[in-house]
Amino acid sequence: MLDAAAGAAIDYLRGIGDRLVLPGQADVEHLAVLGGPLPDQPEDPVAVVELLARVGGGATVASTGPRYFGFVTGGTHPAALGAAWLAAAWDQNGAYDVMSPTAARLEEIAAGWVLDLLGLPADAAVGLVTGATMGNLAALAAARHALLARQGWDAEAQGLFGAPPVTVVVGEEVHVSLLKALALLGLGRERVVRVAADDQGRMRADARPPLDDRTVLCLQVGNVNSGASDPCAGLIRAAHEAGAWVHVDGAFGLWLAAAPSRRHQVAGVELADSWSTDAHKWLNVSYDSGLAICRHPDALRSAMAATGAAYLQVGGAREAEHHVPEMSRRARGIELWATLRSLGREGVAALVERTCGHARRFADGLTAAGFSVLNEVVANQVLVSFGARTPEVVAAVQADGTCWCGGTTWHGVPAMRISVSSWRTTEHDVVLSLEAIRRVATSVLGRGGAPGR
Ligand SMILES: *Cc1c(COP(=O)(O)O)cnc(C)c1O
């Protein structure tokens, strides 16, 4: 069984750099053979996995390949993939220490390494969640707990009915997932106070409203379009003088702190009260892997622990369940540990530096070809305009299949977004992709036609 699966996985990854990034229409339609009525009779698992590899594999998006630049998407580092295979064979429940000492220790070790790499307080509490959305949720639940506890209100016991109000301040370009977290927490996605942003999408410190000790200020490092980071140091100091809680959404941008030449962009971020980040984006851990980090361990544990159930009060160990929304869950610290152990401090820094360098190459190549790069390329994100017909160019680049880039709107202008986040991307992949983008754009816009602005 495992030989069959491994063989199929190895074949898949051998070809990942050669296939078109998007599957063909025929492959997508072929997925229908996986459906039909639920079979009555059992089937050999090997046959099932072989069918899955053939039909399912054919209609995958090559997002783990070297030329996928959509959203902010890391590939799977080899150590993560190998560890994931083992983790699946072990099938450990990561909820409690007693369920898996291996899962519990690896989670603790990996959490400590992440705090060290990112320059965050060594005694912060860390929950390993599915991604930055749940990282935002868990961390903001801790903030909600702390701010209401100060006012004598027990949010977990009493809920929000009749609770004193909490104000949430966000930047104009807050990520939609943070608003989703606020909605889930009963804090309301439209109740937020929005602070104006500058031309790179950073919160404008001079536009910050007055804050107090009933306020959560949500900052962002790594704007999903421009890659720019809010000016953390000044904003966090001012917020703390007023007694506010500061949360930072750093889904990918927090990893700038792991690269010596980029760290200054997020200076002061370590002063915040809570952070959310992803391991499945820039760190290239397999899905799904994110972290909720909180300077105040009791706040996170009070918000997350299922203390109602007496049988769950086990020993003095760090219980994973007390740090995350889930109880039973896959032991996702295993892949995180393996990736960090394999890359090491220098490998993580090199991954961040290298992908930023590729983004720079994209920006330079596109500018040289006569297209407008819209953002200051400070990280791994590039926004390019092909004029009014940008959406057509984006669709044609996607259909061409050499690479995949997403469309976006940047300050009212349609743009194509290039995010270089994979360990697999080489300089050659950038050259191939630039050639394809130039060729496709020229053909859409008409030979010799100026792209316009
Ligand atoms: C991607 C992203 C998120 C959401 O992360 P998920 O891993 O998809 O949950 C949140 N904030 C920012 C800034 C992001 O880039």
XYZ file of C-alpha atoms and ligand atoms in Angstrom:
468
model
C 0.000 0.000 0.000
C 2.639 2.500 1.080
C 4.910 1.505 -1.805
C 2.078 2.245 -4.224
C 1.424 5.632 -2.617
C 5.120 6.503 -2.459
C 5.635 5.529 -6.086
C 2.767 7.729 -7.208
C 3.959 10.640 -5.056
C 7.506 10.340 -6.379
C 6.283 10.294 -9.996
C 4.123 13.327 -9.290
C 6.938 15.373 -7.812
C 9.438 14.294 -10.496
C 7.231 15.910 -13.095
C 6.145 18.938 -11.084
C 8.459 21.407 -12.860
C 7.461 20.249 -16.344
C 3.691 20.172 -16.194
C 1.425 23.120 -16.878
C 0.588 24.818 -13.601
C -3.171 24.617 -14.167
C -4.734 21.250 -15.050
C -6.453 20.919 -18.414
C -10.229 21.004 -18.732
C -10.328 17.312 -19.682
C -8.474 16.373 -16.499
C -10.890 18.393 -14.396
C -13.897 16.782 -16.092
C -12.346 13.347 -15.573
C -12.733 13.864 -11.790
C -16.343 12.781 -12.319
C -15.150 9.141 -12.410
C -14.335 9.476 -8.688
C -18.021 10.109 -8.000
C -21.156 8.174 -8.757
C -23.126 6.318 -6.082
C -21.329 5.093 -2.961
C -19.972 1.621 -3.829
C -21.730 -1.255 -2.097
C -18.743 -3.570 -2.103
C -15.315 -3.043 -0.520
C -12.420 -2.376 -2.866
C -8.708 -3.073 -2.505
C -7.091 0.020 -0.892
C -4.178 -0.191 -3.335
C -6.578 0.066 -6.265
C -8.295 3.021 -4.593
C -5.025 4.852 -4.082
C -3.917 4.118 -7.645
C -7.192 5.530 -8.969
C -6.739 8.577 -6.767
C -3.184 9.129 -7.989
C -4.176 8.824 -11.635
C -7.390 10.812 -11.696
C -7.015 13.096 -8.690
C -3.363 13.873 -9.358
C -4.161 14.866 -12.934
C -6.479 17.665 -11.862
C -4.292 19.163 -9.142
C -2.872 22.666 -9.421
C 0.941 22.515 -9.403
C 1.047 24.900 -6.450
C 3.883 22.939 -4.876
C 5.861 23.378 -8.103
C 8.450 26.065 -8.856
C 6.326 28.499 -10.879
C 3.200 28.994 -8.802
C 3.057 32.619 -7.684
C -0.595 32.834 -6.656
C -1.877 34.108 -3.307
C 1.038 33.556 -0.892
C 1.777 29.882 -1.379
C 4.768 27.949 -0.157
C 5.737 24.581 -1.580
C 6.395 21.583 0.645
C 9.950 21.384 1.859
C 11.320 17.820 1.479
C 11.739 17.442 5.249
C 8.117 18.469 5.752
C 6.909 15.967 3.202
C 8.944 13.089 4.611
C 7.818 13.944 8.120
C 4.203 14.158 6.944
C 4.381 10.601 5.579
C 5.678 9.341 8.911
C 3.175 11.417 10.848
C 0.376 9.893 8.805
C 1.679 6.391 9.534
C 1.980 7.191 13.242
C -1.520 8.738 13.306
C -0.926 10.528 16.586
C -3.580 12.632 18.268
C -1.888 15.912 19.176
C -4.376 17.039 21.808
C -2.702 15.871 25.026
C 0.740 14.879 26.192
C -0.525 11.480 27.323
C -1.793 10.726 23.822
C 1.618 11.200 22.216
C 4.812 12.212 23.987
C 6.478 12.507 20.561
C 3.854 14.903 19.249
C 3.901 16.954 22.450
C 7.699 17.274 22.649
C 8.117 18.086 18.955
C 5.441 20.764 19.218
C 7.173 22.338 22.226
C 10.586 22.220 20.595
C 9.333 23.638 17.287
C 7.416 26.394 19.090
C 10.570 27.398 20.955
C 12.582 27.468 17.737
C 9.978 29.666 16.022
C 10.048 32.166 18.907
C 13.833 32.224 18.700
C 13.892 32.684 14.902
C 11.297 35.450 14.933
C 12.805 37.256 17.932
C 9.647 36.886 20.034
C 9.612 36.433 23.821
C 10.929 32.980 24.755
C 8.168 32.457 27.328
C 5.281 33.294 24.985
C 2.555 30.648 24.649
C 2.219 29.027 21.234
C -0.682 27.164 19.694
C -0.186 25.182 16.504
C -3.248 25.853 14.388
C -4.319 25.258 10.806
C -3.239 28.654 9.503
C -3.078 32.370 10.136
C -6.861 32.686 10.136
C -7.095 30.403 13.157
C -3.961 32.052 14.526
C -5.813 35.362 14.428
C -8.847 33.723 16.001
C -6.978 32.131 18.909
C -4.853 35.211 19.589
C -7.813 37.592 19.428
C -9.732 35.283 21.752
C -6.852 35.745 24.202
C -7.099 39.523 23.736
C -10.850 39.403 24.291
C -10.331 37.391 27.461
C -7.705 39.765 28.858
C -9.509 43.021 28.104
C -12.808 41.803 29.517
C -11.173 40.190 32.563
C -9.717 43.598 33.401
C -13.243 44.904 33.531
C -14.358 42.066 35.772
C -16.052 40.098 32.995
C -15.414 36.406 32.279
C -15.833 36.150 28.521
C -15.582 32.366 28.345
C -18.069 31.742 31.143
C -20.538 34.549 30.448
C -20.239 35.085 26.719
C -20.649 38.537 25.259
C -24.294 39.121 26.150
C -24.245 42.215 28.348
C -20.450 42.386 28.356
C -18.649 45.732 28.450
C -17.714 46.837 24.924
C -14.304 46.174 23.425
C -13.037 48.373 20.582
C -11.063 46.790 17.761
C -8.850 49.033 15.633
C -7.561 47.723 12.295
C -5.702 49.155 9.327
C -7.589 50.094 6.162
C -5.922 47.138 4.416
C -6.611 44.554 7.111
C -6.619 41.000 5.770
C -10.097 39.577 5.318
C -9.207 36.590 7.516
C -8.721 38.840 10.529
C -12.217 40.234 9.994
C -13.476 36.654 9.743
C -11.847 35.895 13.095
C -13.550 38.950 14.629
C -16.876 37.769 13.235
C -16.420 34.306 14.771
C -15.474 35.845 18.120
C -18.599 37.969 18.338
C -16.523 41.127 18.014
C -18.074 41.956 14.653
C -16.372 42.476 11.338
C -18.057 45.839 10.777
C -17.719 47.216 14.301
C -14.019 47.874 13.748
C -12.398 51.301 13.626
C -10.356 51.504 10.424
C -7.164 53.544 10.257
C -6.082 55.092 6.952
C -3.183 53.499 5.065
C -0.331 55.054 3.126
C 0.506 54.383 -0.528
C 2.068 50.997 0.337
C -0.876 49.871 2.468
C 0.840 50.507 5.821
C -1.175 51.877 8.727
C -0.545 55.614 8.996
C 0.681 56.295 12.524
C -0.521 59.910 12.305
C -4.075 58.684 11.626
C -4.227 56.399 14.664
C -7.320 57.080 16.801
C -7.008 57.512 20.564
C -6.611 54.111 22.279
C -7.428 52.908 25.775
C -7.272 49.772 27.901
C -10.451 48.420 26.315
C -8.985 48.426 22.838
C -7.259 45.869 20.628
C -5.001 47.430 18.004
C -4.484 45.015 15.105
C -1.328 45.591 13.099
C -0.121 43.787 10.012
C 3.348 42.841 8.883
C 3.329 41.725 5.255
C 0.521 43.360 3.296
C -0.846 40.605 1.081
C -0.523 42.825 -1.993
C 2.553 44.978 -1.465
C 4.441 42.994 1.181
C 4.840 46.215 3.224
C 4.668 46.170 7.025
C 3.010 48.568 9.457
C 5.433 50.764 11.440
C 5.290 48.557 14.521
C 7.696 50.103 16.998
C 6.013 53.500 17.363
C 2.462 52.202 17.133
C 3.002 49.479 19.732
C 4.685 51.847 22.200
C 1.836 54.353 21.889
C -0.765 51.607 22.252
C 0.890 50.228 25.351
C 1.090 53.667 26.961
C -2.690 53.790 26.561
C -3.101 50.266 27.980
C -4.300 48.712 24.696
C -3.586 45.142 23.543
C -1.631 44.892 20.286
C -2.155 41.945 17.962
C -0.048 41.450 14.842
C -1.190 39.534 11.773
C 2.091 38.383 10.292
C 0.917 35.469 8.175
C 3.988 35.626 5.969
C 5.570 38.986 6.874
C 6.644 37.900 10.351
C 9.269 35.699 8.666
C 11.080 38.855 7.531
C 12.338 38.859 11.124
C 14.242 35.641 10.375
C 16.322 37.279 7.635
C 19.054 39.625 8.908
C 18.865 41.963 5.902
C 15.063 42.325 6.144
C 14.526 42.327 9.910
C 14.481 46.135 10.127
C 11.177 46.162 8.214
C 9.416 44.627 11.204
C 11.439 46.328 13.939
C 9.496 46.499 17.178
C 7.085 43.720 16.223
C 8.370 41.717 19.188
C 6.813 44.268 21.549
C 3.246 43.211 20.717
C 0.963 41.117 22.916
C -0.006 38.502 20.352
C 0.907 37.357 16.866
C -0.471 35.110 14.175
C 1.645 33.556 11.466
C 1.735 30.746 8.944
C 4.238 27.955 8.554
C 2.626 26.756 5.304
C 3.380 29.989 3.457
C 6.931 31.287 3.557
C 8.399 28.487 5.695
C 7.210 25.856 3.193
C 5.744 23.460 5.733
C 2.980 21.317 4.227
C -0.666 22.302 4.780
C -2.125 23.007 7.168
C 0.197 24.764 9.569
C -0.022 28.092 11.373
C 0.777 29.524 14.794
C -1.048 31.580 17.404
C 1.508 33.225 19.700
C 0.709 35.106 22.895
C 2.985 37.014 25.273
C 0.534 36.326 28.111
C 0.226 32.530 28.390
C -2.650 32.674 30.850
C -4.777 34.741 28.480
C -4.377 32.243 25.638
C -4.970 29.258 27.925
C -8.003 30.840 29.555
C -9.477 31.467 26.120
C -8.716 28.010 24.716
C -8.695 25.442 27.531
C -11.714 23.176 27.861
C -11.449 23.378 31.626
C -15.059 22.351 32.100
C -14.182 18.685 31.694
C -12.418 17.345 34.778
C -10.932 14.308 33.024
C -8.959 16.643 30.804
C -7.032 18.204 33.687
C -3.896 16.209 33.230
C -0.563 16.815 34.931
C 1.565 19.943 34.739
C 2.721 19.461 31.160
C 2.100 21.946 28.372
C -1.093 20.573 26.904
C -1.578 21.440 23.242
C -5.334 21.483 23.652
C -5.065 24.454 26.037
C -3.590 26.584 23.249
C -5.815 25.919 20.237
C -9.508 25.784 19.309
C -9.471 22.028 18.581
C -9.313 18.986 20.838
C -8.422 15.997 18.662
C -6.107 17.124 15.908
C -3.281 15.889 13.768
C 0.134 16.331 15.338
C 1.140 19.121 12.983
C 4.199 20.033 15.016
C 5.965 17.069 13.427
C 6.342 18.695 9.984
C 7.144 22.076 11.526
C 9.902 20.526 13.618
C 11.356 18.617 10.654
C 11.398 21.678 8.386
C 13.084 23.881 10.987
C 15.581 21.180 11.876
C 16.468 20.679 8.219
C 16.666 24.356 7.205
C 18.282 25.644 10.369
C 18.568 29.350 11.130
C 20.622 30.023 8.022
C 18.371 27.999 5.765
C 15.283 29.940 6.842
C 17.107 33.247 6.328
C 18.325 32.085 2.906
C 14.819 31.034 1.870
C 13.442 34.482 2.748
C 16.350 36.325 1.106
C 16.275 34.178 -2.035
C 12.545 34.583 -2.658
C 12.802 38.349 -2.051
C 15.633 38.397 -4.614
C 13.429 36.587 -7.131
C 10.666 39.141 -6.549
C 13.200 41.885 -7.294
C 14.148 40.063 -10.545
C 10.495 39.891 -11.546
C 10.043 43.603 -10.872
C 13.169 44.549 -12.829
C 12.268 42.283 -15.767
C 8.706 43.581 -15.974
C 9.858 47.201 -15.763
C 12.415 46.563 -18.505
C 9.620 45.110 -20.650
C 7.720 48.389 -20.322
C 5.136 47.391 -17.703
C 4.416 49.324 -14.506
C 5.381 47.836 -11.161
C 2.970 49.444 -8.696
C 4.538 48.698 -5.313
C 7.867 49.238 -3.627
C 9.238 45.699 -3.814
C 10.403 45.320 -0.216
C 9.647 41.619 0.216
C 8.407 38.726 -1.927
C 5.357 40.460 -3.443
C 5.211 42.262 -6.807
C 2.218 44.121 -8.251
C 2.283 44.824 -11.967
C -0.152 46.683 -14.186
C -0.690 46.035 -17.885
C -3.064 48.977 -18.131
C -6.827 48.812 -18.462
C -6.673 45.287 -19.938
C -4.806 43.817 -16.966
C -7.585 41.311 -16.111
C -7.389 39.885 -19.662
C -3.617 39.578 -19.399
C -3.902 37.822 -16.017
C -6.427 35.353 -17.441
C -4.173 34.693 -20.442
C -1.087 34.179 -18.232
C -3.052 31.651 -16.189
C -4.316 29.869 -19.302
C -0.797 29.724 -20.774
C 0.198 27.576 -17.792
C 3.917 28.326 -17.659
C 3.307 30.019 -14.330
C 0.309 31.105 -12.291
C -0.211 34.609 -10.921
C -3.383 36.000 -9.398
C -5.316 39.138 -10.155
C -6.021 41.833 -7.607
C -7.050 45.460 -7.331
C -4.483 47.785 -5.851
C -5.740 51.215 -4.813
C -8.400 51.142 -7.490
C -6.146 49.820 -10.246
C -6.401 46.248 -11.579
C -3.088 44.474 -11.099
C -1.402 41.105 -11.362
C 0.153 39.887 -8.132
C 3.302 37.789 -8.066
C 4.189 36.156 -4.763
C 7.466 34.237 -4.657
C 7.190 31.942 -1.644
C 8.459 28.514 -2.666
C 11.823 26.971 -1.827
C 11.675 25.341 -5.270
C 11.702 28.512 -7.382
C 15.045 29.091 -9.123
C 16.402 31.981 -11.152
C 15.676 29.900 -14.239
C 12.003 29.650 -13.226
C 11.887 33.439 -12.954
C 13.389 33.768 -16.447
C 10.910 31.242 -17.912
C 8.001 32.997 -16.199
C 9.097 36.478 -17.283
C 9.362 35.253 -20.876
C 5.877 33.763 -20.708
C 4.332 36.869 -19.119
C 5.968 39.147 -21.701
C 4.878 36.938 -24.608
C 1.306 36.570 -23.369
C 0.913 40.258 -22.499
C 2.265 41.338 -25.883
C -0.153 39.070 -27.668
C -3.146 40.270 -25.606
C -2.258 43.944 -25.869
C -1.315 43.763 -29.563
C 2.208 43.768 -30.911
C 3.969 47.040 -30.250
C 0.917 48.305 -28.405
C 1.893 50.388 -25.419
C 0.473 48.874 -22.248
C -0.634 52.260 -20.985
C -0.848 52.998 -17.309
C -2.680 34.416 4.065
C -2.961 35.456 5.072
C -3.863 35.204 6.119
C -4.670 33.930 6.213
O -3.851 32.828 6.342
P -4.410 31.339 6.174
O -3.194 30.517 6.321
O -4.994 31.264 4.792
O -5.422 31.100 7.215
C -4.020 36.187 7.066
N -3.341 37.357 6.997
C -2.478 37.639 5.996
C -1.769 38.951 5.991
C -2.257 36.685 5.005
O -1.381 36.938 4.027
